[in-house]
PDB file of C-alpha atoms in Angstrom:
ATOM      1  CA  MET K  60     -78.932  27.359-166.327  1.00 71.00           C
ATOM      2  CA  PRO K  61     -79.183  28.456-162.665  1.00 80.00           C
ATOM      3  CA  ASP K  62     -82.207  30.505-161.609  1.00 91.00           C
ATOM      4  CA  LEU K  63     -80.388  33.831-161.243  1.00 94.00           C
ATOM      5  CA  ALA K  64     -83.346  35.669-159.686  1.00 95.00           C
ATOM      6  CA  HIS K  65     -83.667  32.982-157.028  1.00 95.00           C
ATOM      7  CA  ILE K  66     -79.936  33.059-156.251  1.00 96.00           C
ATOM      8  CA  GLN K  67     -80.029  36.861-156.002  1.00 97.00           C
ATOM      9  CA  GLY K  68     -82.945  36.615-153.575  1.00 97.00           C
ATOM     10  CA  LEU K  69     -80.972  34.765-150.885  1.00 97.00           C
ATOM     11  CA  ARG K  70     -79.610  37.962-149.298  1.00 97.00           C
ATOM     12  CA  PRO K  71     -82.986  39.685-148.769  1.00 97.00           C
ATOM     13  CA  PHE K  72     -84.499  36.377-147.618  1.00 97.00           C
ATOM     14  CA  LEU K  73     -81.891  36.081-144.843  1.00 97.00           C
ATOM     15  CA  ASP K  74     -81.939  39.808-144.024  1.00 95.00           C
ATOM     16  CA  GLU K  75     -85.656  39.497-143.244  1.00 93.00           C
ATOM     17  CA  ARG K  76     -85.259  36.515-140.947  1.00 93.00           C
ATOM     18  CA  ILE K  77     -81.861  36.695-139.215  1.00 94.00           C
ATOM     19  CA  ILE K  78     -81.996  39.321-136.489  1.00 93.00           C
ATOM     20  CA  GLY K  79     -79.021  40.912-134.723  1.00 92.00           C
ATOM     21  CA  GLN K  80     -76.327  39.206-136.827  1.00 93.00           C
ATOM     22  CA  GLU K  81     -76.168  41.591-139.790  1.00 89.00           C
ATOM     23  CA  HIS K  82     -72.383  41.156-140.042  1.00 91.00           C
ATOM     24  CA  VAL K  83     -72.733  37.412-140.741  1.00 95.00           C
ATOM     25  CA  ILE K  84     -75.081  37.425-143.728  1.00 96.00           C
ATOM     26  CA  PRO K  85     -72.743  39.209-146.205  1.00 96.00           C
ATOM     27  CA  ARG K  86     -70.088  36.573-145.499  1.00 95.00           C
ATOM     28  CA  VAL K  87     -72.372  33.576-145.923  1.00 97.00           C
ATOM     29  CA  VAL K  88     -74.321  34.637-149.027  1.00 98.00           C
ATOM     30  CA  PRO K  89     -71.411  34.889-151.530  1.00 97.00           C
ATOM     31  CA  ILE K  90     -70.206  31.356-150.707  1.00 97.00           C
ATOM     32  CA  VAL K  91     -73.688  29.906-151.227  1.00 98.00           C
ATOM     33  CA  GLN K  92     -74.122  31.891-154.429  1.00 97.00           C
ATOM     34  CA  ASN K  93     -70.769  30.561-155.687  1.00 97.00           C
ATOM     35  CA  GLY K  94     -71.983  27.044-154.986  1.00 97.00           C
ATOM     36  CA  GLU K  95     -75.271  27.545-156.790  1.00 97.00           C
ATOM     37  CA  LEU K  96     -73.572  29.188-159.797  1.00 97.00           C
ATOM     38  CA  GLY K  97     -71.142  26.290-160.172  1.00 96.00           C
ATOM     39  CA  LEU K  98     -68.098  28.356-159.155  1.00 96.00           C
ATOM     40  CA  ALA K  99     -67.029  26.133-156.231  1.00 95.00           C
ATOM     41  CA  ASP K 100     -64.242  23.557-156.473  1.00 94.00           C
ATOM     42  CA  PRO K 101     -66.001  20.472-157.940  1.00 93.00           C
ATOM     43  CA  LYS K 102     -63.803  18.153-155.840  1.00 93.00           C
ATOM     44  CA  ARG K 103     -64.767  19.685-152.490  1.00 95.00           C
ATOM     45  CA  PRO K 104     -68.020  20.601-150.725  1.00 96.00           C
ATOM     46  CA  LYS K 105     -69.845  23.579-152.275  1.00 97.00           C
ATOM     47  CA  GLY K 106     -69.096  25.727-149.212  1.00 97.00           C
ATOM     48  CA  THR K 107     -67.786  25.268-145.669  1.00 96.00           C
ATOM     49  CA  PHE K 108     -68.717  27.400-142.664  1.00 96.00           C
ATOM     50  CA  LEU K 109     -67.696  27.551-139.002  1.00 94.00           C
ATOM     51  CA  PHE K 110     -70.188  29.418-136.823  1.00 95.00           C
ATOM     52  CA  LEU K 111     -68.902  30.410-133.370  1.00 91.00           C
ATOM     53  CA  GLY K 112     -70.860  31.932-130.503  1.00 87.00           C
ATOM     54  CA  PRO K 113     -73.361  31.264-127.715  1.00 85.00           C
ATOM     55  CA  THR K 114     -76.495  29.144-127.921  1.00 86.00           C
ATOM     56  CA  GLY K 115     -79.701  30.658-129.245  1.00 87.00           C
ATOM     57  CA  VAL K 116     -78.307  33.515-131.356  1.00 89.00           C
ATOM     58  CA  GLY K 117     -78.933  32.228-134.888  1.00 92.00           C
ATOM     59  CA  LYS K 118     -76.136  29.773-135.791  1.00 94.00           C
ATOM     60  CA  THR K 119     -78.489  26.879-136.446  1.00 93.00           C
ATOM     61  CA  GLU K 120     -81.271  29.146-137.690  1.00 94.00           C
ATOM     62  CA  ILE K 121     -79.231  30.565-140.572  1.00 96.00           C
ATOM     63  CA  THR K 122     -78.210  27.014-141.529  1.00 97.00           C
ATOM     64  CA  LEU K 123     -81.839  25.896-141.661  1.00 97.00           C
ATOM     65  CA  LEU K 124     -82.888  29.011-143.571  1.00 97.00           C
ATOM     66  CA  VAL K 125     -80.215  28.505-146.234  1.00 98.00           C
ATOM     67  CA  THR K 126     -81.386  24.901-146.569  1.00 98.00           C
ATOM     68  CA  GLU K 127     -85.014  26.008-146.851  1.00 97.00           C
ATOM     69  CA  TYR K 128     -84.235  28.638-149.474  1.00 98.00           C
ATOM     70  CA  ILE K 129     -81.989  26.503-151.675  1.00 97.00           C
ATOM     71  CA  TYR K 130     -83.549  23.041-151.257  1.00 97.00           C
ATOM     72  CA  LYS K 131     -87.115  23.782-150.023  1.00 95.00           C
ATOM     73  CA  ASP K 132     -87.453  20.621-147.893  1.00 96.00           C
ATOM     74  CA  VAL K 133     -85.386  21.176-144.730  1.00 97.00           C
ATOM     75  CA  GLN K 134     -86.152  17.800-143.169  1.00 96.00           C
ATOM     76  CA  LYS K 135     -84.992  15.984-146.277  1.00 97.00           C
ATOM     77  CA  HIS K 136     -81.933  18.032-147.191  1.00 98.00           C
ATOM     78  CA  CYS K 137     -80.459  19.117-143.828  1.00 97.00           C
ATOM     79  CA  ILE K 138     -78.351  16.388-142.221  1.00 96.00           C
ATOM     80  CA  ARG K 139     -77.973  17.472-138.595  1.00 95.00           C
ATOM     81  CA  LEU K 140     -75.382  15.611-136.534  1.00 95.00           C
ATOM     82  CA  ASP K 141     -75.134  16.471-132.839  1.00 94.00           C
ATOM     83  CA  MET K 142     -71.472  15.987-131.932  1.00 92.00           C
ATOM     84  CA  SER K 143     -72.339  15.401-128.268  1.00 91.00           C
ATOM     85  CA  GLU K 144     -73.433  11.945-129.504  1.00 92.00           C
ATOM     86  CA  TYR K 145     -69.976  11.277-130.976  1.00 93.00           C
ATOM     87  CA  GLN K 146     -67.683  11.844-127.992  1.00 91.00           C
ATOM     88  CA  ASN K 147     -65.897   8.480-127.947  1.00 90.00           C
ATOM     89  CA  GLN K 148     -64.164   6.327-130.542  1.00 86.00           C
ATOM     90  CA  GLU K 149     -66.957   3.741-130.525  1.00 87.00           C
ATOM     91  CA  SER K 150     -69.325   6.412-131.830  1.00 89.00           C
ATOM     92  CA  LEU K 151     -67.603   6.117-135.206  1.00 89.00           C
ATOM     93  CA  GLY K 152     -69.757   3.013-135.681  1.00 92.00           C
ATOM     94  CA  LEU K 153     -72.845   5.145-135.099  1.00 92.00           C
ATOM     95  CA  LEU K 154     -71.658   7.675-137.667  1.00 93.00           C
ATOM     96  CA  LEU K 155     -70.295   5.387-140.401  1.00 94.00           C
ATOM     97  CA  GLY K 156     -71.756   1.952-139.599  1.00 94.00           C
ATOM     98  CA  ARG K 157     -70.539  -0.969-137.489  1.00 91.00           C
ATOM     99  CA  ASP K 158     -70.151  -3.758-140.080  1.00 91.00           C
ATOM    100  CA  ASN K 159     -70.145  -4.440-143.803  1.00 90.00           C
ATOM    101  CA  THR K 160     -73.933  -4.350-143.962  1.00 91.00           C
ATOM    102  CA  SER K 161     -74.285  -0.901-142.400  1.00 92.00           C
ATOM    103  CA  ARG K 162     -73.978   2.678-143.680  1.00 94.00           C
ATOM    104  CA  GLY K 163     -74.357   4.415-140.295  1.00 94.00           C
ATOM    105  CA  ASN K 164     -76.232   7.637-139.610  1.00 94.00           C
ATOM    106  CA  LEU K 165     -74.290   9.521-142.260  1.00 94.00           C
ATOM    107  CA  GLY K 166     -75.161   6.987-144.942  1.00 95.00           C
ATOM    108  CA  ARG K 167     -78.798   6.839-143.889  1.00 95.00           C
ATOM    109  CA  PHE K 168     -79.219  10.612-143.967  1.00 96.00           C
ATOM    110  CA  TYR K 169     -77.249  10.822-147.221  1.00 96.00           C
ATOM    111  CA  ASP K 170     -79.721   8.457-148.869  1.00 96.00           C
ATOM    112  CA  ARG K 171     -82.655  10.491-147.551  1.00 96.00           C
ATOM    113  CA  SER K 172     -81.180  13.715-148.960  1.00 97.00           C
ATOM    114  CA  GLU K 173     -80.513  12.150-152.361  1.00 96.00           C
ATOM    115  CA  GLY K 174     -76.888  13.219-152.131  1.00 96.00           C
ATOM    116  CA  ARG K 175     -77.336  16.989-151.878  1.00 97.00           C
ATOM    117  CA  GLY K 176     -78.074  19.538-149.192  1.00 98.00           C
ATOM    118  CA  VAL K 177     -76.483  20.848-146.012  1.00 98.00           C
ATOM    119  CA  ILE K 178     -74.607  18.842-143.365  1.00 96.00           C
ATOM    120  CA  LEU K 179     -74.623  20.479-139.928  1.00 96.00           C
ATOM    121  CA  PHE K 180     -72.052  19.290-137.397  1.00 94.00           C
ATOM    122  CA  ASP K 181     -73.472  20.817-134.207  1.00 93.00           C
ATOM    123  CA  GLU K 182     -71.054  21.675-131.337  1.00 91.00           C
ATOM    124  CA  ILE K 183     -68.020  20.363-133.195  1.00 91.00           C
ATOM    125  CA  GLU K 184     -65.754  20.857-130.172  1.00 88.00           C
ATOM    126  CA  LYS K 185     -67.465  17.906-128.442  1.00 90.00           C
ATOM    127  CA  ALA K 186     -66.500  15.373-131.122  1.00 91.00           C
ATOM    128  CA  HIS K 187     -63.905  12.659-130.447  1.00 90.00           C
ATOM    129  CA  PRO K 188     -60.563  13.262-132.258  1.00 88.00           C
ATOM    130  CA  ARG K 189     -61.221  10.288-134.557  1.00 89.00           C
ATOM    131  CA  VAL K 190     -64.560  11.808-135.522  1.00 88.00           C
ATOM    132  CA  LEU K 191     -62.731  15.068-136.245  1.00 87.00           C
ATOM    133  CA  ASP K 192     -60.426  13.108-138.557  1.00 87.00           C
ATOM    134  CA  ILE K 193     -63.509  12.044-140.498  1.00 87.00           C
ATOM    135  CA  PHE K 194     -64.667  15.649-140.551  1.00 87.00           C
ATOM    136  CA  LEU K 195     -61.308  16.750-141.980  1.00 87.00           C
ATOM    137  CA  GLN K 196     -61.634  14.184-144.741  1.00 88.00           C
ATOM    138  CA  VAL K 197     -65.077  15.519-145.603  1.00 90.00           C
ATOM    139  CA  LEU K 198     -63.790  19.108-145.776  1.00 90.00           C
ATOM    140  CA  ASP K 199     -60.709  18.172-147.775  1.00 87.00           C
ATOM    141  CA  ALA K 200     -61.797  15.486-150.217  1.00 89.00           C
ATOM    142  CA  GLY K 201     -65.571  15.906-150.265  1.00 93.00           C
ATOM    143  CA  ARG K 202     -66.108  12.179-149.838  1.00 93.00           C
ATOM    144  CA  ILE K 203     -66.198   9.536-147.134  1.00 94.00           C
ATOM    145  CA  THR K 204     -66.339   5.715-147.120  1.00 94.00           C
ATOM    146  CA  VAL K 205     -68.886   4.076-144.822  1.00 94.00           C
ATOM    147  CA  ALA K 206     -68.680   0.641-143.195  1.00 94.00           C
ATOM    148  CA  ASN K 207     -70.243  -1.328-146.064  1.00 94.00           C
ATOM    149  CA  GLY K 208     -67.581  -0.019-148.460  1.00 94.00           C
ATOM    150  CA  ASP K 209     -69.712   2.561-150.259  1.00 95.00           C
ATOM    151  CA  THR K 210     -68.103   5.956-150.859  1.00 95.00           C
ATOM    152  CA  LEU K 211     -70.397   8.927-150.309  1.00 96.00           C
ATOM    153  CA  ASN K 212     -69.747  11.896-152.582  1.00 96.00           C
ATOM    154  CA  LEU K 213     -70.346  15.034-150.473  1.00 96.00           C
ATOM    155  CA  CYS K 214     -69.396  17.619-153.113  1.00 96.00           C
ATOM    156  CA  ASP K 215     -73.043  18.614-153.573  1.00 97.00           C
ATOM    157  CA  PHE K 216     -73.317  19.606-149.904  1.00 97.00           C
ATOM    158  CA  TYR K 217     -72.616  22.719-147.901  1.00 98.00           C
ATOM    159  CA  ILE K 218     -70.852  21.832-144.639  1.00 97.00           C
ATOM    160  CA  VAL K 219     -71.593  23.817-141.468  1.00 97.00           C
ATOM    161  CA  ALA K 220     -69.931  23.326-138.086  1.00 95.00           C
ATOM    162  CA  THR K 221     -71.115  25.212-135.005  1.00 94.00           C
ATOM    163  CA  SER K 222     -69.332  25.711-131.705  1.00 90.00           C
ATOM    164  CA  ASN K 223     -70.119  27.384-128.383  1.00 86.00           C
ATOM    165  CA  ILE K 224     -66.419  28.044-127.733  1.00 79.00           C
ATOM    166  CA  GLY K 225     -66.049  31.423-126.030  1.00 70.00           C
ATOM    167  CA  ALA K 226     -69.758  31.795-125.233  1.00 70.00           C
ATOM    168  CA  ASP K 227     -69.120  32.718-121.581  1.00 69.00           C
ATOM    169  CA  ALA K 228     -66.349  35.130-122.526  1.00 66.00           C
ATOM    170  CA  LEU K 229     -68.760  37.035-124.771  1.00 64.00           C
ATOM    171  CA  MET K 230     -70.557  38.321-121.670  1.00 61.00           C
ATOM    172  CA  GLU K 231     -67.383  40.134-120.580  1.00 64.00           C
ATOM    173  CA  LEU K 232     -66.799  41.479-124.110  1.00 63.00           C
ATOM    174  CA  ARG K 233     -70.312  42.715-124.798  1.00 63.00           C
ATOM    175  CA  ASN K 234     -69.220  46.369-124.874  1.00 63.00           C
ATOM    176  CA  SER K 235     -66.150  45.747-127.041  1.00 67.00           C
ATOM    177  CA  PRO K 236     -65.970  46.449-130.798  1.00 71.00           C
ATOM    178  CA  MET K 237     -67.080  43.490-132.923  1.00 70.00           C
ATOM    179  CA  ALA K 238     -63.635  43.178-134.524  1.00 73.00           C
ATOM    180  CA  THR K 239     -62.100  42.719-131.048  1.00 74.00           C
ATOM    181  CA  VAL K 240     -64.725  40.125-130.116  1.00 73.00           C
ATOM    182  CA  GLU K 241     -64.142  38.184-133.337  1.00 77.00           C
ATOM    183  CA  ARG K 242     -60.360  38.060-132.844  1.00 79.00           C
ATOM    184  CA  PHE K 243     -60.751  36.943-129.237  1.00 78.00           C
ATOM    185  CA  ILE K 244     -63.238  34.153-130.035  1.00 79.00           C
ATOM    186  CA  GLU K 245     -61.214  32.948-133.025  1.00 79.00           C
ATOM    187  CA  ASP K 246     -58.119  32.783-130.802  1.00 80.00           C
ATOM    188  CA  LEU K 247     -60.062  30.633-128.319  1.00 81.00           C
ATOM    189  CA  ALA K 248     -61.256  28.390-131.144  1.00 80.00           C
ATOM    190  CA  ALA K 249     -57.699  28.036-132.429  1.00 77.00           C
ATOM    191  CA  ALA K 250     -56.565  26.954-128.955  1.00 77.00           C
ATOM    192  CA  GLU K 251     -59.305  24.343-128.591  1.00 79.00           C
ATOM    193  CA  LEU K 252     -59.750  23.032-132.129  1.00 79.00           C
ATOM    194  CA  ARG K 253     -56.920  21.662-134.221  1.00 78.00           C
ATOM    195  CA  PRO K 254     -55.371  24.257-136.579  1.00 79.00           C
ATOM    196  CA  GLU K 255     -55.937  22.004-139.578  1.00 81.00           C
ATOM    197  CA  VAL K 256     -59.669  22.019-138.801  1.00 82.00           C
ATOM    198  CA  LEU K 257     -59.922  25.812-138.677  1.00 83.00           C
ATOM    199  CA  ALA K 258     -57.881  26.242-141.845  1.00 84.00           C
ATOM    200  CA  ARG K 259     -60.309  24.284-144.004  1.00 87.00           C
ATOM    201  CA  PHE K 260     -63.354  26.534-143.672  1.00 91.00           C
ATOM    202  CA  ASN K 261     -64.282  29.040-146.375  1.00 91.00           C
ATOM    203  CA  VAL K 262     -65.846  31.289-143.752  1.00 92.00           C
ATOM    204  CA  ARG K 263     -65.558  31.624-139.969  1.00 91.00           C
ATOM    205  CA  CYS K 264     -68.229  33.792-138.330  1.00 91.00           C
ATOM    206  CA  VAL K 265     -68.616  34.905-134.720  1.00 89.00           C
ATOM    207  CA  PHE K 266     -72.251  35.385-133.671  1.00 90.00           C
ATOM    208  CA  GLN K 267     -72.807  38.002-130.989  1.00 85.00           C
ATOM    209  CA  LYS K 268     -75.131  38.073-127.995  1.00 84.00           C
ATOM    210  CA  LEU K 269     -78.554  39.441-128.911  1.00 87.00           C
ATOM    211  CA  GLY K 270     -79.584  42.774-127.401  1.00 88.00           C
ATOM    212  CA  TYR K 271     -83.071  43.569-126.173  1.00 91.00           C
ATOM    213  CA  ASN K 272     -84.211  45.152-129.446  1.00 93.00           C
ATOM    214  CA  ALA K 273     -83.129  42.057-131.391  1.00 92.00           C
ATOM    215  CA  GLN K 274     -84.860  39.791-128.867  1.00 94.00           C
ATOM    216  CA  LYS K 275     -88.038  41.829-129.212  1.00 95.00           C
ATOM    217  CA  LYS K 276     -87.894  41.648-133.016  1.00 94.00           C
ATOM    218  CA  ILE K 277     -87.532  37.851-132.856  1.00 93.00           C
ATOM    219  CA  ALA K 278     -90.483  37.708-130.451  1.00 95.00           C
ATOM    220  CA  GLU K 279     -92.496  39.737-132.983  1.00 95.00           C
ATOM    221  CA  ILE K 280     -91.637  37.300-135.776  1.00 94.00           C
ATOM    222  CA  MET K 281     -92.547  34.238-133.691  1.00 95.00           C
ATOM    223  CA  LEU K 282     -95.754  35.899-132.508  1.00 97.00           C
ATOM    224  CA  GLY K 283     -96.704  36.696-136.106  1.00 96.00           C
ATOM    225  CA  LYS K 284     -96.279  33.051-137.108  1.00 95.00           C
ATOM    226  CA  GLU K 285     -98.477  31.842-134.260  1.00 97.00           C
ATOM    227  CA  LEU K 286    -101.170  34.467-134.907  1.00 97.00           C
ATOM    228  CA  LYS K 287    -101.249  33.341-138.546  1.00 97.00           C
ATOM    229  CA  ASN K 288    -101.617  29.725-137.403  1.00 97.00           C
ATOM    230  CA  LEU K 289    -104.479  30.628-135.074  1.00 97.00           C
ATOM    231  CA  ALA K 290    -106.172  32.739-137.769  1.00 97.00           C
ATOM    232  CA  SER K 291    -106.271  29.655-140.007  1.00 97.00           C
ATOM    233  CA  LYS K 292    -108.319  27.999-137.254  1.00 97.00           C
ATOM    234  CA  GLY K 293    -110.732  30.926-136.999  1.00 96.00           C
ATOM    235  CA  TYR K 294    -109.155  32.799-134.061  1.00 96.00           C
ATOM    236  CA  HIS K 295    -108.307  36.308-135.291  1.00 97.00           C
ATOM    237  CA  LEU K 296    -106.023  38.110-132.872  1.00 97.00           C
ATOM    238  CA  THR K 297    -103.834  41.200-132.827  1.00 96.00           C
ATOM    239  CA  ALA K 298    -101.064  42.081-130.370  1.00 96.00           C
ATOM    240  CA  GLY K 299    -101.768  44.789-127.847  1.00 94.00           C
ATOM    241  CA  PRO K 300     -99.905  46.377-124.929  1.00 89.00           C
ATOM    242  CA  GLY K 301     -97.154  44.437-123.194  1.00 93.00           C
ATOM    243  CA  VAL K 302     -97.327  41.327-125.394  1.00 97.00           C
ATOM    244  CA  LEU K 303     -93.824  41.483-126.856  1.00 96.00           C
ATOM    245  CA  ASP K 304     -92.284  42.458-123.512  1.00 96.00           C
ATOM    246  CA  LEU K 305     -93.932  39.438-121.890  1.00 96.00           C
ATOM    247  CA  LEU K 306     -92.676  37.090-124.601  1.00 97.00           C
ATOM    248  CA  VAL K 307     -89.117  38.407-124.235  1.00 96.00           C
ATOM    249  CA  SER K 308     -89.218  38.058-120.446  1.00 95.00           C
ATOM    250  CA  GLN K 309     -90.406  34.448-120.715  1.00 96.00           C
ATOM    251  CA  GLY K 310     -88.687  33.373-123.939  1.00 94.00           C
ATOM    252  CA  VAL K 311     -85.084  34.462-123.313  1.00 91.00           C
ATOM    253  CA  GLU K 312     -82.762  32.526-121.005  1.00 85.00           C
ATOM    254  CA  PRO K 313     -79.107  33.313-120.201  1.00 74.00           C
ATOM    255  CA  ARG K 314     -77.897  29.879-121.302  1.00 73.00           C
ATOM    256  CA  LEU K 315     -80.296  29.294-124.224  1.00 76.00           C
ATOM    257  CA  GLY K 316     -80.689  32.760-125.732  1.00 82.00           C
ATOM    258  CA  VAL K 317     -83.891  33.007-127.775  1.00 89.00           C
ATOM    259  CA  ARG K 318     -84.055  29.288-128.547  1.00 86.00           C
ATOM    260  CA  ARG K 319     -87.343  28.937-126.615  1.00 91.00           C
ATOM    261  CA  MET K 320     -89.010  32.005-128.150  1.00 94.00           C
ATOM    262  CA  ARG K 321     -91.070  30.065-130.677  1.00 93.00           C
ATOM    263  CA  ALA K 322     -92.421  27.700-128.000  1.00 95.00           C
ATOM    264  CA  THR K 323     -93.077  30.627-125.666  1.00 96.00           C
ATOM    265  CA  ALA K 324     -95.135  32.481-128.276  1.00 97.00           C
ATOM    266  CA  GLU K 325     -97.125  29.352-129.104  1.00 97.00           C
ATOM    267  CA  THR K 326     -97.796  28.504-125.462  1.00 97.00           C
ATOM    268  CA  ALA K 327     -98.817  32.041-124.483  1.00 97.00           C
ATOM    269  CA  CYS K 328    -101.189  32.567-127.420  1.00 97.00           C
ATOM    270  CA  ARG K 329    -102.793  29.138-127.147  1.00 97.00           C
ATOM    271  CA  HIS K 330    -103.274  29.679-123.411  1.00 97.00           C
ATOM    272  CA  ALA K 331    -105.240  32.849-124.189  1.00 97.00           C
ATOM    273  CA  VAL K 332    -107.454  31.102-126.757  1.00 97.00           C
ATOM    274  CA  ARG K 333    -107.994  28.037-124.568  1.00 97.00           C
ATOM    275  CA  GLU K 334    -109.024  30.103-121.539  1.00 96.00           C
ATOM    276  CA  ALA K 335    -111.432  32.131-123.681  1.00 96.00           C
ATOM    277  CA  LEU K 336    -112.971  28.973-125.151  1.00 96.00           C
ATOM    278  CA  LEU K 337    -113.410  27.338-121.745  1.00 97.00           C
ATOM    279  CA  ALA K 338    -114.947  30.497-120.273  1.00 95.00           C
ATOM    280  CA  GLY K 339    -117.291  31.058-123.222  1.00 95.00           C
ATOM    281  CA  ARG K 340    -115.683  34.417-124.037  1.00 95.00           C
ATOM    282  CA  PRO K 341    -114.895  35.799-127.542  1.00 95.00           C
ATOM    283  CA  THR K 342    -111.857  34.137-129.107  1.00 95.00           C
ATOM    284  CA  SER K 343    -111.004  36.979-131.486  1.00 95.00           C
ATOM    285  CA  GLY K 344    -109.791  40.401-130.479  1.00 96.00           C
ATOM    286  CA  THR K 345    -106.686  41.987-128.969  1.00 97.00           C
ATOM    287  CA  LEU K 346    -104.097  40.119-126.928  1.00 97.00           C
ATOM    288  CA  ILE K 347    -102.786  41.978-123.890  1.00 95.00           C
ATOM    289  CA  ALA K 348    -100.449  40.982-121.076  1.00 95.00           C
ATOM    290  CA  GLU K 349    -102.015  40.559-117.626  1.00 93.00           C
ATOM    291  CA  ASN K 350    -100.345  39.040-114.555  1.00 92.00           C
ATOM    292  CA  GLY K 351     -97.778  37.107-116.556  1.00 94.00           C
ATOM    293  CA  PHE K 352    -100.248  35.712-119.134  1.00 96.00           C
ATOM    294  CA  LEU K 353    -101.796  36.778-122.415  1.00 96.00           C
ATOM    295  CA  VAL K 354    -105.542  37.355-122.402  1.00 95.00           C
ATOM    296  CA  ILE K 355    -108.007  38.301-125.151  1.00 96.00           C
ATOM    297  CA  HIS K 356    -109.931  41.565-124.992  1.00 92.00           C
ATOM    298  CA  SER K 357    -112.742  41.765-127.536  1.00 81.00           C
TER     299      SER K 357
END
C-alpha cells in the first residue's frame, strides 16, 4: 500500500523550495502522484515532462527535488544525461555501449539506480537526431536495448527533458501575460523539436525569468543552508543589513540565472569566517555587507 501521507506531502515540499515558478508545481505534482499510486500506464514511464525556459530558473532543481522526495538518494536515483555530450551519431556508443560487452552510460546508471528513479535529459535540443530516436523509444515503449543485448525496462522511471529554447525571447516577453509567454515558447519548441517528440510528454511547462523578489528569496534559502552548516562547526551567525542584496548582486548572472547562488552564499560566508579567524576576531555574531564582502560584527 502506498504511503498516502508521503504522497500528499509532495506539493508542500515543492512549494517551500521552488521559488518564482508557482504555475509549474500544480502541473508536475499530479503526474508524480499518479505514478506513485500505480495509476500510470504500466507499459510506459511513470511520467514524462518537458521543461522549457532559460538557465538557472528551477528546471533542474525541481527534477532533483522530486527525486529527493520520492527516492531519498538523488545521486543514486537521478540519471542525468547532458545532451551536449551526444551531438553526433558516434555518441550513441557512449549512451548505449560500443560492443557486445558494453552497456553504455545508460546501462551503467540504470544498474546504479536499481531500475527506478528519474532520468533527466538536459538540453534535449542539442541531441543528435539518432539520439532523439532513442529518446522517442524510451517515451513510447518504456524500454531500450543496449549494445550487449540487454533490454532495460524504464517503466519505473520518470523522464524529464529540459530545453533552453526561447530563453533569449523571454527577455522581450517579460511584461507579457504568462499564457502568452507559454504559447510563444511552445511554438518555438515545436519549430525546433520534432512534433512526435513534443506529443509524447504528459506535461510541458514553461519556466519564467525570476524577478528580484524571487532571486532574494532563493538567496535567503541558500544563505540559511550555509549558516546551518557553519553553526555545526561552531560558528553561529545571523544575517544583518545588506547581506541578501549582496548575494543577489553577486549570485545572479544574465546567462546563468541563480545557478551560482549556492556557491556565492558559501563563498561569502566562509570568507567572513576565515577573515575573522585569521585576524583573531570573534567568529560568531551578525553578518553585514561592507565594500562588496560579508564581515562579522560581534
